[in-house]
Tab-separated table of C-alpha atoms in Angstrom:
chain	number	residue	atom	x	y	z
G	1	UNK	CA	143.677	12.337	98.320
G	2	UNK	CA	146.711	13.892	98.397
G	3	UNK	CA	148.857	11.709	100.526
G	4	UNK	CA	152.725	12.699	100.066
G	5	UNK	CA	154.521	9.785	100.215
G	6	UNK	CA	158.573	10.351	100.893
G	7	UNK	CA	160.600	7.117	100.147
G	8	UNK	CA	164.552	7.038	101.007
G	9	UNK	CA	164.979	10.042	99.665
G	10	UNK	CA	167.895	11.313	98.493
G	11	UNK	CA	169.748	14.502	96.454
G	12	UNK	CA	173.702	14.790	95.817
G	13	UNK	CA	175.491	17.273	93.734
G	14	UNK	CA	178.152	16.448	91.716
G	15	UNK	CA	180.124	14.049	94.700
G	16	UNK	CA	178.495	16.175	97.285
G	17	UNK	CA	175.833	13.545	98.500
G	18	UNK	CA	173.610	16.359	100.589
G	19	UNK	CA	170.476	14.389	101.217
G	20	UNK	CA	169.918	10.648	102.365
G	21	UNK	CA	167.741	8.383	102.878
G	22	UNK	CA	164.532	10.659	103.953
G	23	UNK	CA	161.351	8.862	104.868
G	24	UNK	CA	158.167	10.452	105.433
G	25	UNK	CA	154.163	10.056	104.934
G	26	UNK	CA	152.478	13.385	104.935
G	27	UNK	CA	148.191	12.363	105.581
G	28	UNK	CA	145.325	14.001	103.913
G	29	UNK	CA	144.733	17.185	104.596
G	30	UNK	CA	147.870	17.814	107.696
G	31	UNK	CA	149.649	20.577	107.865
G	32	UNK	CA	153.230	19.997	108.359
G	33	UNK	CA	156.527	22.037	109.030
G	34	UNK	CA	159.720	21.093	107.886
G	35	UNK	CA	162.179	22.832	110.410
G	36	UNK	CA	166.034	23.044	111.110
G	37	UNK	CA	168.985	25.463	110.652
G	38	UNK	CA	170.494	27.116	106.466
G	39	UNK	CA	171.591	24.249	105.872
G	40	UNK	CA	169.880	20.704	106.874
G	41	UNK	CA	168.015	20.005	103.675
G	42	UNK	CA	165.330	21.140	104.207
G	43	UNK	CA	164.302	23.906	101.609
G	44	UNK	CA	166.046	21.415	98.682
G	45	UNK	CA	163.151	18.307	100.337
G	46	UNK	CA	160.353	20.192	99.173
G	47	UNK	CA	162.077	21.778	96.121
G	48	UNK	CA	162.183	17.936	95.114
G	49	UNK	CA	158.413	17.409	96.105
G	50	UNK	CA	157.170	20.445	93.743
G	51	UNK	CA	159.589	18.895	90.814
G	52	UNK	CA	161.653	22.331	91.387
G	53	UNK	CA	164.659	19.686	92.201
G	54	UNK	CA	165.456	16.520	90.263
G	55	UNK	CA	165.583	13.144	93.057
G	56	UNK	CA	168.644	11.734	92.534
G	57	UNK	CA	167.813	8.284	94.784
G	58	UNK	CA	164.114	6.834	95.682
G	59	UNK	CA	161.203	8.320	95.471
G	60	UNK	CA	158.037	10.494	95.803
G	61	UNK	CA	154.930	9.752	96.061
G	62	UNK	CA	151.062	11.774	95.923
G	63	UNK	CA	148.216	10.535	96.013
G	64	UNK	CA	149.312	7.875	96.033
G	65	UNK	CA	151.463	8.316	91.861
G	66	UNK	CA	155.007	8.243	91.925
G	67	UNK	CA	155.882	11.585	90.491
G	68	UNK	CA	159.759	11.254	90.034
G	69	UNK	CA	159.240	11.989	86.045
G	70	UNK	CA	156.375	13.997	86.223
G	71	UNK	CA	156.411	18.698	85.637
G	72	UNK	CA	156.049	20.893	88.383
G	73	UNK	CA	152.543	21.084	86.743
G	74	UNK	CA	151.453	18.344	87.017
G	75	UNK	CA	152.136	17.131	91.038
G	76	UNK	CA	148.677	19.195	91.720
G	77	UNK	CA	151.062	21.250	93.832
G	78	UNK	CA	150.677	24.938	94.617
G	79	UNK	CA	154.143	26.781	96.428
G	80	UNK	CA	154.163	29.984	97.890
G	81	UNK	CA	157.890	31.387	97.859
G	82	UNK	CA	159.716	33.430	100.321
G	83	UNK	CA	160.407	36.201	98.315
G	84	UNK	CA	156.422	35.872	96.656
G	85	UNK	CA	157.639	36.132	93.161
G	86	UNK	CA	155.078	38.217	92.190
G	87	UNK	CA	154.898	39.825	88.491
G	88	UNK	CA	155.225	43.409	89.488
G	89	UNK	CA	153.695	45.237	85.700
G	90	UNK	CA	150.226	43.095	86.486
G	91	UNK	CA	147.407	44.335	89.222
G	92	UNK	CA	146.633	42.044	92.365
G	93	UNK	CA	143.975	41.207	90.273
G	94	UNK	CA	146.189	39.918	87.003
G	95	UNK	CA	148.561	38.194	89.343
G	96	UNK	CA	145.575	35.984	91.245
G	97	UNK	CA	144.264	35.104	88.256
G	98	UNK	CA	146.823	34.961	86.295
G	99	UNK	CA	147.077	31.130	85.943
G	100	UNK	CA	143.573	30.590	85.443
G	101	UNK	CA	143.574	32.869	82.162
G	102	UNK	CA	146.314	30.574	81.295
G	103	UNK	CA	144.091	27.514	81.738
G	104	UNK	CA	141.692	29.484	79.196
G	105	UNK	CA	138.955	30.066	81.769
G	106	UNK	CA	136.008	32.522	80.874
G	107	UNK	CA	137.013	36.130	81.843
G	108	UNK	CA	133.743	36.533	83.431
G	109	UNK	CA	134.679	33.505	84.590
G	110	UNK	CA	138.108	33.730	85.946
G	111	UNK	CA	137.002	37.212	87.612
G	112	UNK	CA	134.045	36.421	90.142
G	113	UNK	CA	136.566	33.264	91.051
G	114	UNK	CA	139.626	35.954	91.499
G	115	UNK	CA	137.312	38.306	94.059
G	116	UNK	CA	136.253	35.518	95.354
G	117	UNK	CA	138.579	34.308	96.306
G	118	UNK	CA	140.820	37.781	96.870
G	119	UNK	CA	137.935	38.232	99.348
G	120	UNK	CA	139.192	35.266	101.220
G	121	UNK	CA	142.384	36.841	102.333
G	122	UNK	CA	141.354	40.510	102.632
G	123	UNK	CA	142.785	41.844	99.610
G	124	UNK	CA	139.525	43.125	98.108
G	125	UNK	CA	140.225	46.312	98.240
G	126	UNK	CA	143.690	46.116	96.819
G	127	UNK	CA	143.091	44.086	93.578
G	128	UNK	CA	143.801	47.371	91.411
G	129	UNK	CA	147.041	47.984	92.806
G	130	UNK	CA	150.766	47.443	91.599
G	131	UNK	CA	152.477	44.740	93.800
G	132	UNK	CA	154.749	47.676	94.059
G	133	UNK	CA	152.183	49.677	95.950
G	134	UNK	CA	151.597	46.807	98.726
G	135	UNK	CA	152.786	46.412	102.341
G	136	UNK	CA	154.950	42.847	102.513
G	137	UNK	CA	152.529	41.149	104.169
G	138	UNK	CA	149.481	42.449	101.304
G	139	UNK	CA	152.303	40.448	98.807
G	140	UNK	CA	152.676	37.763	101.088
G	141	UNK	CA	148.772	37.480	100.382
G	142	UNK	CA	148.718	37.868	97.023
G	143	UNK	CA	151.139	35.230	96.840
G	144	UNK	CA	149.032	33.102	98.354
G	145	UNK	CA	145.600	33.354	97.037
G	146	UNK	CA	147.358	32.600	93.692
G	147	UNK	CA	148.463	29.325	95.474
G	148	UNK	CA	144.779	28.815	96.493
G	149	UNK	CA	142.838	30.302	92.810
G	150	UNK	CA	144.538	26.936	91.505
G	151	UNK	CA	143.004	24.284	93.831
G	152	UNK	CA	145.581	22.546	94.614
G	153	UNK	CA	145.883	19.049	96.923
G	154	UNK	CA	149.296	20.361	98.023
G	155	UNK	CA	150.180	23.345	99.730
G	156	UNK	CA	153.990	23.807	99.882
G	157	UNK	CA	155.567	26.825	101.635
G	158	UNK	CA	159.348	28.375	101.201
G	159	UNK	CA	159.951	30.421	104.151
G	160	UNK	CA	156.978	32.803	103.559
G	161	UNK	CA	158.164	34.849	106.372
G	162	UNK	CA	161.547	35.775	106.729
G	163	UNK	CA	160.711	38.924	105.236
G	164	UNK	CA	157.753	40.322	107.287
G	165	UNK	CA	158.838	42.161	111.290
G	166	UNK	CA	157.747	40.237	113.935
G	167	UNK	CA	154.285	41.894	114.042
G	168	UNK	CA	153.294	40.851	110.404
G	169	UNK	CA	154.271	37.527	110.641
G	170	UNK	CA	152.115	36.464	113.815
G	171	UNK	CA	149.787	37.946	111.907
G	172	UNK	CA	150.318	36.254	108.495
G	173	UNK	CA	150.971	32.270	110.432
G	174	UNK	CA	147.461	32.719	112.000
G	175	UNK	CA	145.672	33.540	108.034
G	176	UNK	CA	147.707	30.111	106.365
G	177	UNK	CA	147.100	28.234	109.293
G	178	UNK	CA	143.153	30.048	108.933
G	179	UNK	CA	143.217	28.980	105.345
G	180	UNK	CA	144.795	25.317	105.647
G	181	UNK	CA	141.316	24.480	107.597
G	182	UNK	CA	139.254	25.839	105.041
G	183	UNK	CA	140.676	24.798	101.877
G	184	UNK	CA	141.403	21.415	103.810
G	185	UNK	CA	145.144	21.034	101.632
G	186	UNK	CA	147.454	19.042	102.124
G	187	UNK	CA	150.394	21.930	103.702
G	188	UNK	CA	153.904	21.426	103.577
G	189	UNK	CA	156.171	24.324	105.613
G	190	UNK	CA	160.140	25.262	106.157
G	191	UNK	CA	161.155	27.151	107.428
G	192	UNK	CA	164.124	27.710	110.483
G	193	UNK	CA	161.876	29.625	112.972
G	194	UNK	CA	160.662	27.010	115.731
G	195	UNK	CA	158.148	29.480	116.248
G	196	UNK	CA	156.304	29.176	114.007
G	197	UNK	CA	156.954	25.498	113.806
G	198	UNK	CA	155.281	24.974	117.087
G	199	UNK	CA	152.953	27.198	116.064
G	200	UNK	CA	151.938	26.108	112.865
G	201	UNK	CA	152.105	22.034	112.778
G	202	UNK	CA	150.672	19.037	113.325
G	203	UNK	CA	153.533	17.632	113.267
G	204	UNK	CA	156.957	18.573	112.921
G	205	UNK	CA	159.585	17.520	110.880
G	206	UNK	CA	163.050	17.591	111.754
G	207	UNK	CA	166.312	18.080	110.225
G	208	UNK	CA	169.912	17.732	110.035
G	209	UNK	CA	172.725	17.602	107.809
G	210	UNK	CA	170.342	16.217	105.134
G	211	UNK	CA	168.249	13.550	107.230
G	212	UNK	CA	165.410	13.573	110.273
G	213	UNK	CA	166.663	13.558	113.533
G	214	UNK	CA	162.560	13.718	115.379
G	215	UNK	CA	159.197	13.402	113.775
G	216	UNK	CA	156.031	14.316	115.919
G	217	UNK	CA	153.966	16.796	117.478
G	218	UNK	CA	154.994	20.554	118.846
G	219	UNK	CA	153.815	18.433	122.644
G	220	UNK	CA	155.919	14.858	121.703
G	221	UNK	CA	158.915	17.634	120.183
G	222	UNK	CA	159.344	19.903	122.899
G	223	UNK	CA	158.617	17.849	126.007
G	224	UNK	CA	160.873	13.988	124.564
G	225	UNK	CA	163.518	15.570	122.354
G	226	UNK	CA	164.933	12.922	120.996
G	227	UNK	CA	168.636	13.930	120.919
G	228	UNK	CA	170.693	16.937	122.364
G	229	UNK	CA	170.377	18.472	118.538
G	230	UNK	CA	166.032	18.665	118.695
G	231	UNK	CA	166.650	19.386	122.308
G	232	UNK	CA	168.829	22.401	121.774
G	233	UNK	CA	167.334	23.603	118.610
G	234	UNK	CA	163.529	23.565	120.201
G	235	UNK	CA	162.645	25.853	123.216
G	236	UNK	CA	163.654	29.512	123.986
G	237	UNK	CA	165.613	30.067	125.633
G	238	UNK	CA	167.075	26.730	125.075
G	239	UNK	CA	167.651	23.454	126.719
G	240	UNK	CA	170.851	23.456	129.219
G	241	UNK	CA	172.502	21.078	129.122
G	242	UNK	CA	175.063	19.251	132.069
G	243	UNK	CA	177.862	16.893	131.295
G	244	UNK	CA	178.086	14.055	133.361
G	245	UNK	CA	178.907	10.042	134.237
G	246	UNK	CA	176.800	7.500	135.723
G	247	UNK	CA	178.108	6.067	138.364
G	248	UNK	CA	179.445	2.201	139.202
G	249	UNK	CA	175.974	1.322	140.854
G	250	UNK	CA	173.857	3.243	137.340
G	251	UNK	CA	171.485	5.185	140.430
G	252	UNK	CA	173.361	8.853	139.590
G	253	UNK	CA	174.710	10.904	137.517
G	254	UNK	CA	178.096	12.884	138.633
G	255	UNK	CA	178.382	16.454	137.076
G	256	UNK	CA	181.728	18.077	136.732
G	257	UNK	CA	181.730	19.369	139.910
G	258	UNK	CA	181.229	16.433	141.725
G	259	UNK	CA	177.108	17.534	142.402
G	260	UNK	CA	174.646	13.937	142.425
G	261	UNK	CA	171.637	13.435	140.249
G	262	UNK	CA	169.639	10.366	140.975
G	263	UNK	CA	168.044	8.652	138.540
G	264	UNK	CA	164.671	6.803	138.108
G	265	UNK	CA	164.308	6.121	135.577
G	266	UNK	CA	162.743	2.421	133.350
G	267	UNK	CA	166.361	2.497	131.264
G	268	UNK	CA	169.412	3.240	133.464
G	269	UNK	CA	173.017	3.827	131.115
G	270	UNK	CA	175.889	1.894	131.716
G	271	UNK	CA	178.019	2.230	134.547
G	272	UNK	CA	181.000	4.244	134.019
G	273	UNK	CA	179.086	6.174	130.521
G	274	UNK	CA	179.400	9.931	130.277
G	275	UNK	CA	175.593	11.162	129.616
G	276	UNK	CA	173.499	15.443	129.316
G	277	UNK	CA	171.147	15.667	131.590
G	278	UNK	CA	169.003	18.109	129.733
G	279	UNK	CA	167.235	20.694	131.757
G	280	UNK	CA	164.474	23.365	130.521
G	281	UNK	CA	165.395	26.852	131.359
G	282	UNK	CA	160.920	27.090	132.600
G	283	UNK	CA	161.609	23.762	133.903
G	284	UNK	CA	164.122	25.392	136.824
G	285	UNK	CA	163.430	26.861	140.394
G	286	UNK	CA	165.618	29.180	141.635
G	287	UNK	CA	165.926	28.652	145.467
G	288	UNK	CA	167.750	28.660	149.309
G	289	UNK	CA	170.660	26.556	148.903
G	290	UNK	CA	169.702	22.904	151.287
G	291	UNK	CA	167.873	20.191	151.328
G	292	UNK	CA	168.428	19.470	148.300
G	293	UNK	CA	168.928	21.848	145.985
G	294	UNK	CA	171.855	22.666	143.304
G	295	UNK	CA	173.822	24.495	143.804
G	296	UNK	CA	175.201	27.123	140.720
G	297	UNK	CA	176.526	30.895	140.375
G	298	UNK	CA	174.576	34.467	139.543
G	299	UNK	CA	175.961	36.168	136.958
G	300	UNK	CA	173.555	38.366	135.265
G	301	UNK	CA	170.121	38.724	134.243
G	302	UNK	CA	168.189	40.245	131.691
G	303	UNK	CA	165.003	41.797	132.005
G	304	UNK	CA	161.588	40.745	129.482
G	305	UNK	CA	159.200	42.871	131.111
G	306	UNK	CA	156.922	40.225	132.598
G	307	UNK	CA	159.747	38.195	133.951
G	308	UNK	CA	163.643	37.594	133.938
G	309	UNK	CA	166.259	34.952	132.538
G	310	UNK	CA	169.044	34.737	134.869
G	311	UNK	CA	172.318	33.486	133.494
G	312	UNK	CA	174.146	31.640	136.590
G	313	UNK	CA	177.182	29.192	136.284
G	314	UNK	CA	177.618	25.402	136.905
G	315	UNK	CA	181.549	25.106	136.848
G	316	UNK	CA	182.458	26.257	134.374
G	317	UNK	CA	178.857	25.587	132.692
G	318	UNK	CA	176.892	28.075	131.278
G	319	UNK	CA	172.644	27.335	132.981
G	320	UNK	CA	169.845	29.586	131.905
G	321	UNK	CA	165.859	30.757	134.177
G	322	UNK	CA	163.603	31.607	133.210
G	323	UNK	CA	160.899	33.412	135.935
G	324	UNK	CA	158.791	35.664	136.618
G	325	UNK	CA	159.392	36.772	139.986
G	326	UNK	CA	162.169	39.256	140.392
G	327	UNK	CA	165.185	38.708	142.082
G	328	UNK	CA	168.360	41.212	143.093
G	329	UNK	CA	172.051	38.937	142.846
G	330	UNK	CA	174.919	40.240	143.455
G	331	UNK	CA	177.539	38.683	140.944
G	332	UNK	CA	179.280	35.802	141.716
G	333	UNK	CA	176.519	34.820	145.240
G	334	UNK	CA	175.744	31.341	144.625
G	335	UNK	CA	171.867	29.941	144.487
G	336	UNK	CA	169.981	27.270	144.686
G	337	UNK	CA	168.207	25.389	142.056
G	338	UNK	CA	165.060	22.874	142.269
G	339	UNK	CA	163.542	21.541	139.547
G	340	UNK	CA	160.022	18.769	139.416
G	341	UNK	CA	160.845	15.438	138.542
G	342	UNK	CA	159.816	14.838	135.603
G	343	UNK	CA	161.915	17.392	134.355
G	344	UNK	CA	165.011	15.639	133.721
G	345	UNK	CA	166.315	14.617	130.206
G	346	UNK	CA	168.719	12.596	129.970
G	347	UNK	CA	171.612	12.051	126.449
G	348	UNK	CA	173.924	9.649	125.459
G	349	UNK	CA	177.282	11.626	125.590
G	350	UNK	CA	179.025	9.910	122.494
G	351	UNK	CA	175.637	10.420	120.570
G	352	UNK	CA	173.498	12.849	122.218
G	353	UNK	CA	170.651	10.248	121.205
G	354	UNK	CA	167.890	10.015	124.251
G	355	UNK	CA	168.247	7.328	126.150
G	356	UNK	CA	164.989	7.095	127.290
G	357	UNK	CA	162.701	7.435	124.024
G	358	UNK	CA	159.004	6.118	126.085
G	359	UNK	CA	159.736	7.842	129.158
G	360	UNK	CA	161.243	10.999	130.046
G	361	UNK	CA	163.842	9.745	133.349
G	362	UNK	CA	162.787	11.509	136.847
G	363	UNK	CA	165.317	13.326	138.586
G	364	UNK	CA	165.900	15.132	142.138
G	365	UNK	CA	169.140	17.111	142.753
G	366	UNK	CA	170.680	16.860	145.900
G	367	UNK	CA	174.090	17.917	147.064
G	368	UNK	CA	177.359	16.094	146.966
């Protein structure tokens, strides 16, 4: 078993607290992506699992064994780094088989295992080359093969694709997921790239300022973001946010320009409460004015080939709309916006927390 159980983990550097009360269970064989911007604590958490960083508070268990005081080599983890960390003077074969050589495996057995591992990641024809003779994608494959050959219980990936170009990143995402499925190890992948997180993860762990904001499948996190932070971080283009105030009847939200959003939800906010209405750009539809459409002012459009990203404003609040249709609008033109009832997200204006974590608030925009 390679379940990873993190309980109330904390990390302090001197007097600076950078992580607190992080609790997470990663199931045996699961692929979990820890996602967040630079400085949120995600790489520190990964290094604490690996034993490369000491844990200040709490405990980490791997396979049921608390590993707080175990050396990295005793934890059964293999780590793939952003910078590959290959030995430049060794061949690909020597890099892949180095851990087995140190462990004293007979040469014939070691070479056979190196050959089999290299074949699994498409490196057979490069075994005699040095890392300097390889492309970035090939060097990352060598780093992965070096981890695979140890047959670890846990794979740890620390932003391994950041140095690759966009096309190679897509290819390597597929390769990493294929290898994970093939060897059935538990994988923990750290990244700031939401596309990597959404495409790779069985579950996402979204971090912010040393704490976990939300844990869930990519679909759950996208469809039911737990906070304004998560809603704005997950999704490209980012979610639109419209500030407003709940009416005295608690049945609608009044936007700054006086337009209203009726609220239909199992959980009602308090009368007068300030809220943020969240709307994803791909859920909005450009429409004629009237008939319940929300009025917005056109600014400009970005050509995307398969469609356009339209930039508008409601009062001084920017709103973006992703649409396949290509329209020719004039700057300053007033345009109607529509969207389905289940496309509305409602967050508390002060805390940023979602007001209904179980059912998406349903609403339809109408003119004031």
